[in-house]
Coordinates of C-alpha atoms in Angstrom, one line a residue:
Chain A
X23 CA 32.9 17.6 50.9
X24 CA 30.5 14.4 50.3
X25 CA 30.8 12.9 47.1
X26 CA 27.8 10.6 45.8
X27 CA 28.8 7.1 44.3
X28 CA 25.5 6.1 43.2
X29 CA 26.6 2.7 41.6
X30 CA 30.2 1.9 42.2
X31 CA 33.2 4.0 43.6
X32 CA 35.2 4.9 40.4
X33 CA 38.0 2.6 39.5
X34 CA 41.2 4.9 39.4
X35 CA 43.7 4.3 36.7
X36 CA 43.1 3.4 33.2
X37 CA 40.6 0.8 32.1
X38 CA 42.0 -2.2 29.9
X39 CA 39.5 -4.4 29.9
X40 CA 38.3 -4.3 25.9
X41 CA 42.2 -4.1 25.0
X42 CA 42.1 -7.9 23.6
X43 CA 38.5 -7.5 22.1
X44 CA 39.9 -4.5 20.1
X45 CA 42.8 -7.1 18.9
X46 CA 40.2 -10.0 18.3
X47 CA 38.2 -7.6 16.1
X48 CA 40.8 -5.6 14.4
X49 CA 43.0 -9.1 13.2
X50 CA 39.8 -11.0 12.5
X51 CA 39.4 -13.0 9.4
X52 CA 39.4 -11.0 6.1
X53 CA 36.0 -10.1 5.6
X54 CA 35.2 -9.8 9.6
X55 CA 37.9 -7.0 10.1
X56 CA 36.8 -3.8 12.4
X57 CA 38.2 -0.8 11.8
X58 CA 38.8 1.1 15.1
X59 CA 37.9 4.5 15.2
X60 CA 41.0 7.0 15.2
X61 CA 41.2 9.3 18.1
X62 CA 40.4 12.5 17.4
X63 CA 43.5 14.8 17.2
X64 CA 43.3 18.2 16.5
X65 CA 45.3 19.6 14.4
X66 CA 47.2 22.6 15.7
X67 CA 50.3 24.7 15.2
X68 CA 51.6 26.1 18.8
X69 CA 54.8 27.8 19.2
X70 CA 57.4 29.7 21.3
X71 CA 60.3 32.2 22.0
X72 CA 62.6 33.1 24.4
X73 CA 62.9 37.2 24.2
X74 CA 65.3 39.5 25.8
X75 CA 62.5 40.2 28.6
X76 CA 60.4 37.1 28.8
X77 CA 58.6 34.4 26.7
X78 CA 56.4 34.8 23.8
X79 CA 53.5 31.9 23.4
X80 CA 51.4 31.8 20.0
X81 CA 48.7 28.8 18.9
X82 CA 46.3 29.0 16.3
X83 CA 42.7 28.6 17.2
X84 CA 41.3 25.4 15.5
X85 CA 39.6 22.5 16.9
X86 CA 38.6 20.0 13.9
X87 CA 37.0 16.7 14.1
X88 CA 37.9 14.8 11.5
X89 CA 37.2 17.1 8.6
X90 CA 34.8 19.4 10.2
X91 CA 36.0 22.5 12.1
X92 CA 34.6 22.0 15.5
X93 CA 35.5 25.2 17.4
X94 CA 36.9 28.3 15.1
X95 CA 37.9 30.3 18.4
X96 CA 39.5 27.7 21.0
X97 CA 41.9 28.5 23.2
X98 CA 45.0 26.4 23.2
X99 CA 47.2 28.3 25.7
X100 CA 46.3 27.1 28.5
X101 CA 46.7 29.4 32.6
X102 CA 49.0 27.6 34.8
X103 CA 50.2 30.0 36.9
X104 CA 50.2 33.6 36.9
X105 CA 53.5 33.8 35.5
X106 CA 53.7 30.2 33.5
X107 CA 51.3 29.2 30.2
X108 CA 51.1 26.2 28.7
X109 CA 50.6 25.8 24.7
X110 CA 49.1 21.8 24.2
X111 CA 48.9 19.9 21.1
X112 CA 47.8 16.4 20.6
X113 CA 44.3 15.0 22.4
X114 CA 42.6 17.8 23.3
X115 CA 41.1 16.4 26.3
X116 CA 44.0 15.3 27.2
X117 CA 45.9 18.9 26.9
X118 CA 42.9 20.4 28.9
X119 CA 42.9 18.1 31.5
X120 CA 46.6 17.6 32.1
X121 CA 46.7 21.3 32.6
X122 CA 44.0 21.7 34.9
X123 CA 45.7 19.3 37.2
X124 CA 48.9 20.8 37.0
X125 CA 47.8 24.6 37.7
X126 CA 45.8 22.9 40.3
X127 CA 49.0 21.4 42.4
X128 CA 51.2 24.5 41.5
X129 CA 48.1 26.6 43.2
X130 CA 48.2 23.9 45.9
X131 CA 52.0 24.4 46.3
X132 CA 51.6 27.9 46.4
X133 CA 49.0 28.1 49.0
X134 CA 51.5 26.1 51.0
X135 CA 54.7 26.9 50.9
X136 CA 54.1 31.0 50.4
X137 CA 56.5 30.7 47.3
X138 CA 55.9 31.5 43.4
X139 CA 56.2 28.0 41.6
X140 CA 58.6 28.0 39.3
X141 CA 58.9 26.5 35.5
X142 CA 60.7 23.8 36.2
X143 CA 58.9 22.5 38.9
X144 CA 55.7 22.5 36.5
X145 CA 57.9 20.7 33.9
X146 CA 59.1 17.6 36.6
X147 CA 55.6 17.2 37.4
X148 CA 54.5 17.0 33.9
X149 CA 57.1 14.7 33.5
X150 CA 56.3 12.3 36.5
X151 CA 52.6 12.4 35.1
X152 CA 53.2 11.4 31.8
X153 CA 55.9 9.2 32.5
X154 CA 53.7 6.9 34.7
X155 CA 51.1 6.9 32.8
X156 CA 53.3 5.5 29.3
X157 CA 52.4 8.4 26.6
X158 CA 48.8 6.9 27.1
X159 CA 48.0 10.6 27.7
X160 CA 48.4 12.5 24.3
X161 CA 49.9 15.7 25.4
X162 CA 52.2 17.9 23.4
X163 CA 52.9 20.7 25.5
X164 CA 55.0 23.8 25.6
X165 CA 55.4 25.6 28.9
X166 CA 57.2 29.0 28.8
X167 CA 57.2 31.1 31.6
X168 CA 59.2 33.6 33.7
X169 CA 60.2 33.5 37.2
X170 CA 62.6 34.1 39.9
X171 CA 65.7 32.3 37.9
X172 CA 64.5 33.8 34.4
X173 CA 62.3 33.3 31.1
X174 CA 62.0 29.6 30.3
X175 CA 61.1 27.7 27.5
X176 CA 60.1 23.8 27.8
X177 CA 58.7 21.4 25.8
X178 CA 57.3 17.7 27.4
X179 CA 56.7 15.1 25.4
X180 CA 53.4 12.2 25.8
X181 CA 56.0 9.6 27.1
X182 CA 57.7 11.9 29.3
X183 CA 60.5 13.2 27.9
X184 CA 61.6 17.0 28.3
X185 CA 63.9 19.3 26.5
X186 CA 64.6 23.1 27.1
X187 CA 65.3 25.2 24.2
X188 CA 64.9 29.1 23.3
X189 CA 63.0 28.4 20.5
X190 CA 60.2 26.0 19.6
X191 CA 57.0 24.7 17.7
X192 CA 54.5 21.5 18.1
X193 CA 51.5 20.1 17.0
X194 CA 50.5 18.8 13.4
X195 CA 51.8 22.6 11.8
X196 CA 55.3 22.6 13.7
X197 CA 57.3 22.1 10.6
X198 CA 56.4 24.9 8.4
X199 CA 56.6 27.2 12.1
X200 CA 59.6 25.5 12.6
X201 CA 61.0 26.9 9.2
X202 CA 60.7 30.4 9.7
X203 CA 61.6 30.0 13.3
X204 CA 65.1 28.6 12.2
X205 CA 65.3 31.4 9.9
X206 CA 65.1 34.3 12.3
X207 CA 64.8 33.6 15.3
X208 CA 68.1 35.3 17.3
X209 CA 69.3 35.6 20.5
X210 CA 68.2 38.8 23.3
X211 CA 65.0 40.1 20.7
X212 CA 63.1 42.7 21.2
X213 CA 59.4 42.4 22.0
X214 CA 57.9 43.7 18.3
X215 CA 60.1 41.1 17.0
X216 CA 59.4 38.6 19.1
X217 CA 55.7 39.1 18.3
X218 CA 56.4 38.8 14.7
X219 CA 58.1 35.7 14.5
X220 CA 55.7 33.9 17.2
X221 CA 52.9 35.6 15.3
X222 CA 54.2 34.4 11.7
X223 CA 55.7 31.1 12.2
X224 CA 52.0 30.4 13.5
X225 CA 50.8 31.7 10.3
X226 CA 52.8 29.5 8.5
X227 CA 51.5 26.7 10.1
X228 CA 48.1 27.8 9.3
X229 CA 49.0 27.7 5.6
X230 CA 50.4 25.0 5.2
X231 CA 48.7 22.5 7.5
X232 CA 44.8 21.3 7.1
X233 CA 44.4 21.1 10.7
X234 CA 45.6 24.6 12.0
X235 CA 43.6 27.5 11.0
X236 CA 41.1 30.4 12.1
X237 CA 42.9 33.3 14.1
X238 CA 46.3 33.7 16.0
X239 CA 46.6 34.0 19.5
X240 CA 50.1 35.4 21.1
X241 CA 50.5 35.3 25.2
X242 CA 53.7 37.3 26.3
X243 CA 54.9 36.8 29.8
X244 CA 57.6 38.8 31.9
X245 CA 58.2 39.8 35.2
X246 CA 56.0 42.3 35.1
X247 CA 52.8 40.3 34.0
X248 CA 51.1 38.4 31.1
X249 CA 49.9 39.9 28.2
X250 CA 47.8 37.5 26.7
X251 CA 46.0 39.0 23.4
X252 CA 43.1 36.7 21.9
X253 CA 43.4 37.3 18.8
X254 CA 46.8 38.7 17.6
X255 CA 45.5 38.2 14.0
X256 CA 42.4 37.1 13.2
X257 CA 41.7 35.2 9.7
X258 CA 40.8 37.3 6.5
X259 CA 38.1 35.0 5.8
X260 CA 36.1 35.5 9.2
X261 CA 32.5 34.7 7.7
X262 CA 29.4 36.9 8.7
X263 CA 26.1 34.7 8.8
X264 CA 23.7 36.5 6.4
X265 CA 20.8 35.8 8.6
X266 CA 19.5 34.7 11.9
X267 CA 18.9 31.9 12.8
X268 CA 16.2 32.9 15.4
X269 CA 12.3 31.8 14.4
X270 CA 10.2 35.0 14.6
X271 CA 7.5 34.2 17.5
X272 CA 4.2 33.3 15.8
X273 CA 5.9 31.3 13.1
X274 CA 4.5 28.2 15.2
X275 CA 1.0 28.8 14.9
X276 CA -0.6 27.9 18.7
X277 CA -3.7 26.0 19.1
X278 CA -4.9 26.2 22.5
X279 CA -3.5 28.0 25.8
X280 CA -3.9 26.4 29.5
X281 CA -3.0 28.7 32.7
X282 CA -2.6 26.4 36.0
X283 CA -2.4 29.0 39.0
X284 CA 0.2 27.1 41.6
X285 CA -1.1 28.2 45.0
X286 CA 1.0 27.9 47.9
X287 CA 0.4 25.9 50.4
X288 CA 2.9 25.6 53.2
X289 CA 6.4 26.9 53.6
X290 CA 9.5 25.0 55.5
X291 CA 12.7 25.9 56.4
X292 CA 15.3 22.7 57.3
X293 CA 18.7 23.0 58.2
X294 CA 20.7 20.2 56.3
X295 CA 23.8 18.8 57.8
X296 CA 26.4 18.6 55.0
X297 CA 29.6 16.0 56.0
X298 CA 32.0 19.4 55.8
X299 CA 30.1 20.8 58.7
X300 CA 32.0 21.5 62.0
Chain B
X3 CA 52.5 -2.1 22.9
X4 CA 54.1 -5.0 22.2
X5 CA 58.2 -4.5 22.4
X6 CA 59.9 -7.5 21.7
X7 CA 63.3 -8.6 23.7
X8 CA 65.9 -8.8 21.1
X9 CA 65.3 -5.8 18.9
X10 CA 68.0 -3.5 17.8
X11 CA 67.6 0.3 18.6
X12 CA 68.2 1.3 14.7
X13 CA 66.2 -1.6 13.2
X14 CA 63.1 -1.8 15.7
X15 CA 60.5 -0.2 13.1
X16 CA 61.2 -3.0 10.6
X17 CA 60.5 -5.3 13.7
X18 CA 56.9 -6.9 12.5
X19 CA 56.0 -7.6 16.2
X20 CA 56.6 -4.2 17.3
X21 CA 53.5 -2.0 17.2
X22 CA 53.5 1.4 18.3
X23 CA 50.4 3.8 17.9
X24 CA 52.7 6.6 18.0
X25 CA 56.7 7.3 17.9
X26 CA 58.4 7.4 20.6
X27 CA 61.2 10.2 20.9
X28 CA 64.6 8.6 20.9
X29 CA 67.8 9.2 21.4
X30 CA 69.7 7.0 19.1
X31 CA 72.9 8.3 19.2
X32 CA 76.7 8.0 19.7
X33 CA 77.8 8.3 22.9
X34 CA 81.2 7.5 24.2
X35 CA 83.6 6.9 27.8
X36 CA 87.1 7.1 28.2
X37 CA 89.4 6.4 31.1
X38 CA 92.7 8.3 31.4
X39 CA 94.6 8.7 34.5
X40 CA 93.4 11.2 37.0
X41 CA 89.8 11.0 35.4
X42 CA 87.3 10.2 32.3
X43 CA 86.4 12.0 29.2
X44 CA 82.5 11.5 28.6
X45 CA 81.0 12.8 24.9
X46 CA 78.2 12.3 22.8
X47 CA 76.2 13.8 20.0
X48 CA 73.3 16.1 20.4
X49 CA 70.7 14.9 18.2
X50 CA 67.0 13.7 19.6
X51 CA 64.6 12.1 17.1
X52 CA 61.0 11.1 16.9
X53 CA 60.6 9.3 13.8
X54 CA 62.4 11.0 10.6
X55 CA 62.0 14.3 12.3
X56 CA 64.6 15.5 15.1
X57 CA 63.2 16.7 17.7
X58 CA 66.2 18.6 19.2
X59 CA 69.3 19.1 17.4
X60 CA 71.0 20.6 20.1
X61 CA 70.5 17.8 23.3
X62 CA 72.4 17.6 26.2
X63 CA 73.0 13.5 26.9
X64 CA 75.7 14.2 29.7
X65 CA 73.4 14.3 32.8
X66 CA 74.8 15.0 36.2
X67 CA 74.0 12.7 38.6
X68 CA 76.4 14.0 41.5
X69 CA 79.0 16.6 41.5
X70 CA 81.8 14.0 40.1
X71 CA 79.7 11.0 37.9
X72 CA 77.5 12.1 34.5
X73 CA 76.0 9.7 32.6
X74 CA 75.4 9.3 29.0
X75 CA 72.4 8.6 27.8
X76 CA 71.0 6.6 24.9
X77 CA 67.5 4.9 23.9
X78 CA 64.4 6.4 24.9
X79 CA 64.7 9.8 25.9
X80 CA 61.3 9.9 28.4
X81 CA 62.9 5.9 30.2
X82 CA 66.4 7.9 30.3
X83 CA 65.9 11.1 31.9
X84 CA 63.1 9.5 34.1
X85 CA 65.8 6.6 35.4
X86 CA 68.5 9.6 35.6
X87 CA 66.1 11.7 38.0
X88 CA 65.2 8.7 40.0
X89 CA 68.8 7.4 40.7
X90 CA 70.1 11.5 40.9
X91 CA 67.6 11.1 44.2
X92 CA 69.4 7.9 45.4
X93 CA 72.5 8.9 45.1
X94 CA 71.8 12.4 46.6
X95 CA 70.6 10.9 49.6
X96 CA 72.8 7.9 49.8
X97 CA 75.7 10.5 50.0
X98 CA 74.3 12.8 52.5
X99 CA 73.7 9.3 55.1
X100 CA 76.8 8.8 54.5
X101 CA 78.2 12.2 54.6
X102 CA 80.6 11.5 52.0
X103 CA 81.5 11.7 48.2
X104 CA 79.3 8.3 46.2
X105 CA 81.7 6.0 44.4
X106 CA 80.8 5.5 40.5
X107 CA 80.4 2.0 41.1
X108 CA 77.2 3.1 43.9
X109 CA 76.1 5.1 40.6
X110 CA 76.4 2.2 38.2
X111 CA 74.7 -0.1 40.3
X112 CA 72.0 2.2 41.1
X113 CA 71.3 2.3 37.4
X114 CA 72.0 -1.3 36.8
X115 CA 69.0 -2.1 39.4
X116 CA 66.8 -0.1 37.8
X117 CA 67.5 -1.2 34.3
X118 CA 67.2 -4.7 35.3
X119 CA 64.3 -4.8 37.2
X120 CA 62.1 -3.0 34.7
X121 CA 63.6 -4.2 31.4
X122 CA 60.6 -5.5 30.2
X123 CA 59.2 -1.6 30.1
X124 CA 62.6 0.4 29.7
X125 CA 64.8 0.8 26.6
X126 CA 67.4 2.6 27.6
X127 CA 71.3 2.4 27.0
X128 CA 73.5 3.8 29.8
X129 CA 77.2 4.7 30.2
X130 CA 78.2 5.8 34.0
X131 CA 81.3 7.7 34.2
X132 CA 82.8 9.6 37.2
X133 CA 85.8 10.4 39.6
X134 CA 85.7 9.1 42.8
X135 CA 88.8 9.6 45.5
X136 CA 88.9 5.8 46.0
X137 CA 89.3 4.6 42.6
X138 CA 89.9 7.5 40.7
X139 CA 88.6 7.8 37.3
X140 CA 86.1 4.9 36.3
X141 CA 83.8 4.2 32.9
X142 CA 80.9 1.9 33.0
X143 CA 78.7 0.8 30.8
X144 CA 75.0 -0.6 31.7
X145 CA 73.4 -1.6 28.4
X146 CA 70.0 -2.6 26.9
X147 CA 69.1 -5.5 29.1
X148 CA 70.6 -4.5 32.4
X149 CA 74.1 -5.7 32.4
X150 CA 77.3 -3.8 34.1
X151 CA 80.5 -4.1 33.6
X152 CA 83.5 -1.7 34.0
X153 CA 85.7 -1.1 30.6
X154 CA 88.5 1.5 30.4
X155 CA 87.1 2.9 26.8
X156 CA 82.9 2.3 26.6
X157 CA 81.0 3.3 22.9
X158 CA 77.2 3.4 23.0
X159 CA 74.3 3.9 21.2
X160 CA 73.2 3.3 17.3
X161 CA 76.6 5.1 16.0
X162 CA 78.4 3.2 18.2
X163 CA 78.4 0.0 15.8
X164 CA 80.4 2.1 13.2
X165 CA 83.1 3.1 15.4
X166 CA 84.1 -0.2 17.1
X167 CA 86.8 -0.7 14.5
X168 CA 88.3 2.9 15.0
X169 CA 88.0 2.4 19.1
X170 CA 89.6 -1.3 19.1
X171 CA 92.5 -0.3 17.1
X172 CA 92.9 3.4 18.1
X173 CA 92.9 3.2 21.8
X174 CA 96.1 2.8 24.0
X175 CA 96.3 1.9 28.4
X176 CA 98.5 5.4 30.0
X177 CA 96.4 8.0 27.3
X178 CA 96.3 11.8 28.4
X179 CA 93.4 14.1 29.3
X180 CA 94.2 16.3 25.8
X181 CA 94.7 12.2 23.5
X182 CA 91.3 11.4 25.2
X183 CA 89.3 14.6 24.2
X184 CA 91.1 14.1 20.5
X185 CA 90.1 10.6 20.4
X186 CA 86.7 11.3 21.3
X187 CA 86.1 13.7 19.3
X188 CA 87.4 12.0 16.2
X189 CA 85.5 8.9 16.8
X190 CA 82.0 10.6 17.8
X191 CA 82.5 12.7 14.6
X192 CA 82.9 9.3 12.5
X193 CA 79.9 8.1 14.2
X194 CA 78.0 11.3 13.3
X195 CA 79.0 11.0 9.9
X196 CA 78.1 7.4 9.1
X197 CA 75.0 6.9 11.5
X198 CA 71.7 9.1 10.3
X199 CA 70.5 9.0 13.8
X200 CA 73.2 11.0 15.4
X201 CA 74.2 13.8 14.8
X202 CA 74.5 18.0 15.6
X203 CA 77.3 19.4 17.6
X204 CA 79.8 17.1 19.7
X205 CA 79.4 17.7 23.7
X206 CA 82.1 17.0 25.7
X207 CA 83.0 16.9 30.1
X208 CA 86.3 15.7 31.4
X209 CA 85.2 15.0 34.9
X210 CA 88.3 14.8 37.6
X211 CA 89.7 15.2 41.0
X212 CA 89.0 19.7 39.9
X213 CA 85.6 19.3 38.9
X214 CA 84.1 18.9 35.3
X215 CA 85.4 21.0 32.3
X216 CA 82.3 20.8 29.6
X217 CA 82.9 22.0 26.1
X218 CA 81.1 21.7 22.8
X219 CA 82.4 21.4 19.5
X220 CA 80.4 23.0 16.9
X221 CA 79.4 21.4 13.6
X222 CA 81.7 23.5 11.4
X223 CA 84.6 22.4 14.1
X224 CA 84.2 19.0 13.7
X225 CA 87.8 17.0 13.0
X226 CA 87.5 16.4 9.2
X227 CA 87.9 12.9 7.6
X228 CA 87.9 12.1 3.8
X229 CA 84.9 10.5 3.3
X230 CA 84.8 9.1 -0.3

């Protein structure tokens, strides 16, 4: 496939280069201080269980910006595989991105080898990734997933780190979720429970943390497929806009109206050669 | 980020030149190596932090690197696991060219290679500890830094400063498997108890010529000291 590089072929890797004018500017004398801008994080509360037959996934579904709510229905659980999902917290752009590039090499590995990927090869990759690239990538993520060995439950830290547990929460409302996840979460649950505990540990979050908020999304995987239900709950104060905000035609009054006929003239048909061509 | 050379793992955030934009999740923690004849007892606590919050109270730090040698791990818990997955590799296929079992020394010095060569960018504490049929059982420690050495009884990690005392004078040459678990038990449990960055249930492998036995003592099972 031909790619154009209209100016310079991109640099790969991570670009430094303003690292010590950020330092010059932020330590400057007293009155010439910068601030830098803080990344934008958005809040979220994600979390997961392992249930007698698979894994549960829940997130809430807000994206703010700063102190405005940027997206009231975003989708934090993220495809990786038919039978794996991915929960992120931290940068979003990171989260999305991250993910996208690992479904794509699990597809990849699919395609190639004829087997289903499996959890823990999504979580050493994640690792490897985030690893090399020193927690400059902002991901909080929790995979959970269920394949040939059973249901697993990871979570991978921004610097690399990885730890597998059968119960778990992230993101900016993980230690309210947390709370009633300690409380009554037990071994071999049944799917109703499972639902409830995902679904209210969530809604904890959402309480008790600025940054979480709007509805609840659940995604249950087992061997036999993914349920993935957008929304599980959905918030009591869903607004209804009172009007539209469509202009009725005529409110512009028009002055004056020009019709140009195009005539056509003469018609071509070229065959390009594109570089994927045989 | 700036990390300076001589920092200490439990004082690093009181460090003025160290900056971080965000915590790192460590594993400051007690972790502990014991020689006995026939084999080693390995231990260590289970308790990941990232800041004041723990990440995971129930951690596994005794990784397998081959069938006989674990090692314990301590400091960062992405640098650890990432330089226990890469030397797991080198030993794996060390031992299949040579089509025999690795001696904990290859282990050791695997690590060691690593640790040294990228100490600048690592922070990681490691304690290497195996059965090989040429030397039998064998502890040894590969610090902060990069060093290896081979001791008969190896403490790591933040707790490890509070037990030094109870290790010097509690340790004898010619102990048994059952005095080793005993001892490390008691001494990872004083750690625990003393050191707010360990903590959780005590995990425990006796590695020898059979295989590895792994147990965990739970936090209500703990040996009990008075602490006044």
């Amino acid at each position: 496939m031909a790619l154009s590089n209209v100016l310079e072929p991109a640099v790969s890797g991570f670009n430094f280069e303003n690292s010590t004018r950020n330092i010059v500017l932020e330590n400057g004398s007293e009155e010439g201080k910068i601030k830098a801008p803080k990344p934008m994080k958005t809040g979220t509360t994600i979390a997961g269980v392992v249930y007698k037959d698979g894994v549960v996934l829940g997130a809430d579904t807000r994206a703010t910006s700063e102190e405005v709510v940027a997206d009231k229905m975003c989708a934090k659980i993220h495809y990786i595989a038919p039978n794996i999902y991915c929960c992120g917290a931290g940068t979003a752009a990171d989260t999305e991105k991250t993910t996208d590039m690992l479904s794509s090499n699990l597809t990849i590995f699919s395609m190639n080898s004829g087997r289903n990927p499996r959890v823990v090869m999504a979580v050493n990759i994640l690792q490897d990734m985030l690893f090399r690239y020193r927690g400059m990538i902002g991901a909080h993520l929790i995979l959970g997933g269920v394949d040939c060995t059973g249901s697993h439950l990871y979570t991978v830290g921004p610097y690399g780190s990885m730890d597998k547990v059968p119960y778990l929460a992230m993101g900016s409302g993980k230690l309210p979720a947390l709370g009633i996840l300690e409380d009554r979460f037990k071994g071999n649950m049944d799917l109703e429970e499972a639902k409830a505990l995902v679904s209210d540990a969530i809604h904890a979050g959402i309480m008790s943390d600025l940054g979480s908020g709007n509805n609840i999304d659940l995604c249950v995987i087992t061997k036999e497929g993914v349920d993935y239900i957008r929304p599980h709950r959905e918030s009591l104060y869903n607004y209804k806009r009172q009007a539209k905000y469509k202009y009725k035609p005529g409110t512009t009054p028009v002055l004056t109206k020009t019709v140009n006929q195009l005539e056509l003239v003469h018609e071509t048909v070229q065959m390009m050669e594109t570089a994927g061509s045989s | 980020m700036f990390i300076s050379h001589n920092f200490e793992m439990d004082s690093f955030s009181q460090n003025p030149e160290f900056t971080i934009h965000s915590f790192f999740t460590f594993l400051d923690t007690s972790i502990m190596a014991v020689e006995f004849e026939g084999g080693v007892v390995i231990g260590a606590d289970s308790r990941t932090t990232t800041g004041a919050y723990i990440a995971n109270r129930v951690t596994d730090k005794l990784t397998p690197i081959h069938e006989r040698i674990f090692c314990c791990r301590s400091g960062s818990a992405a640098d650890t696991q990432a330089i226990a997955d890469a030397v797991t590799y080198q030993l794996g296929f060390h031992s299949i060219e040579l089509d025999e079992a690795p001696l904990v020394q290859t282990a050791a010095s695997l690590f060691r290679d690593m640790c040294y060569r990228y100490r600048e960018e690592l922070m990681a504490g490691i304690i290497v500890a195996g059965w090989d049929p040429r030397r039998g059982g064998q502890v040894y420690t590969v610090p902060v830094g990069g060093m290896m050495t081979r001791q008969p009884v190896s403490v790591g990690g933040s707790g490890s400063s509070y037990i030094y005392g109870y290790v010097d004078s509690n340790y004898r040459a010619g102990m048994s498997k059952e005095e080793c678990l005993k001892f490390t038990a008691e001494a990872l449990t004083l750690a625990m108890e003393r050191d707010g960055s360990s903590g959780g249930v005590v995990r425990l492998a006796v590695i020898s010529e059979q295989g590895v036995e792994r147990q965990v003592i739970l936090g209500n099972q703990l040996p009990k000291f008075s602490t006044v």
